[in-house]
Amino acid sequence: MNKKSLKNESADETKPDFETAMADLEALVSKIESGDLSLEESLKEFENGVKLSRACQAALKDAEHRVKILSEDDEESDFDDSSV
């Protein structure tokens, strides 16, 4: 592995993992779409949904970054092997 480091997955224990955040977001959308909430409750749930959506986006961005780093490592090792 090169000198670039991957994020420590346990660094922020308060963030839900991607799958949990997506499940919570789907449940929240269903709850809002049911029409049983007051306007104030809907707004509060919408705010929670935005936070969950951002957590999902961050998790995907982090995963993409990790894949990129690992791919670069593979390319470097392939190059090193061919020069021997």
Coordinates of C-alpha atoms in Angstrom, one line a residue:
M1 CA 0.0 0.0 0.0
N2 CA 1.3 3.5 -0.8
K3 CA 1.8 6.2 1.8
K4 CA -1.7 7.6 1.4
S5 CA -3.8 6.5 4.3
L6 CA -7.4 5.4 4.3
K7 CA -9.8 7.0 6.7
N8 CA -10.2 5.2 10.0
E9 CA -13.7 3.7 9.8
S10 CA -14.2 3.9 13.5
A11 CA -13.2 7.5 13.7
D12 CA -16.7 8.8 13.9
E13 CA -18.9 6.3 15.8
T14 CA -21.9 8.6 15.6
K15 CA -22.4 8.4 11.9
P16 CA -24.6 5.5 10.8
D17 CA -23.2 3.2 8.2
F18 CA -24.5 3.5 4.6
E19 CA -27.0 0.6 4.8
T20 CA -28.5 1.8 8.1
A21 CA -28.8 5.4 6.8
M22 CA -30.5 4.3 3.6
A23 CA -32.9 2.1 5.5
D24 CA -33.7 5.0 7.9
L25 CA -34.1 7.3 4.9
E26 CA -36.5 5.0 3.2
A27 CA -38.6 4.6 6.4
L28 CA -38.6 8.4 6.8
V29 CA -39.8 9.0 3.3
S30 CA -42.7 6.5 3.8
K31 CA -43.6 8.2 7.0
I32 CA -43.7 11.6 5.3
E33 CA -45.6 10.3 2.3
S34 CA -48.3 8.7 4.5
G35 CA -49.7 12.2 5.2
D36 CA -50.3 11.4 8.9
L37 CA -47.7 14.0 10.1
S38 CA -48.4 17.6 10.9
L39 CA -46.6 20.2 9.0
E40 CA -44.1 20.8 11.8
E41 CA -43.5 17.0 12.2
S42 CA -43.0 16.7 8.4
L43 CA -40.5 19.5 8.4
K44 CA -38.6 17.9 11.3
E45 CA -38.5 14.6 9.5
F46 CA -37.4 16.3 6.3
E47 CA -34.5 17.9 8.2
N48 CA -33.6 14.4 9.4
G49 CA -33.8 13.1 5.9
V50 CA -31.4 15.7 4.6
K51 CA -28.9 14.7 7.3
L52 CA -29.3 11.0 6.4
S53 CA -29.0 11.8 2.7
R54 CA -25.7 13.7 3.3
A55 CA -24.4 10.8 5.4
C56 CA -25.1 8.5 2.5
Q57 CA -23.4 10.8 0.0
A58 CA -20.4 11.1 2.3
A59 CA -20.2 7.3 2.7
L60 CA -20.3 6.9 -1.1
K61 CA -17.7 9.5 -1.6
D62 CA -15.5 7.9 0.9
A63 CA -15.9 4.5 -0.7
E64 CA -15.1 6.0 -4.1
H65 CA -12.0 7.6 -2.6
R66 CA -10.9 4.2 -1.1
V67 CA -11.4 2.4 -4.4
K68 CA -9.4 5.0 -6.2
I69 CA -6.5 4.6 -3.7
L70 CA -6.6 0.9 -4.0
S71 CA -6.7 1.1 -7.8
E72 CA -3.7 3.4 -7.8
D73 CA -1.8 0.9 -5.6
D74 CA -2.6 -1.9 -8.1
E75 CA -1.4 0.2 -11.0
E76 CA 1.9 1.0 -9.1
S77 CA 2.5 -2.7 -8.3
D78 CA 1.8 -3.7 -11.9
F79 CA 4.3 -1.2 -13.1
D80 CA 6.9 -2.3 -10.5
D81 CA 6.5 -6.0 -11.5
S82 CA 7.0 -5.2 -15.2
S83 CA 10.3 -3.4 -14.6
V84 CA 12.0 -6.4 -13.0

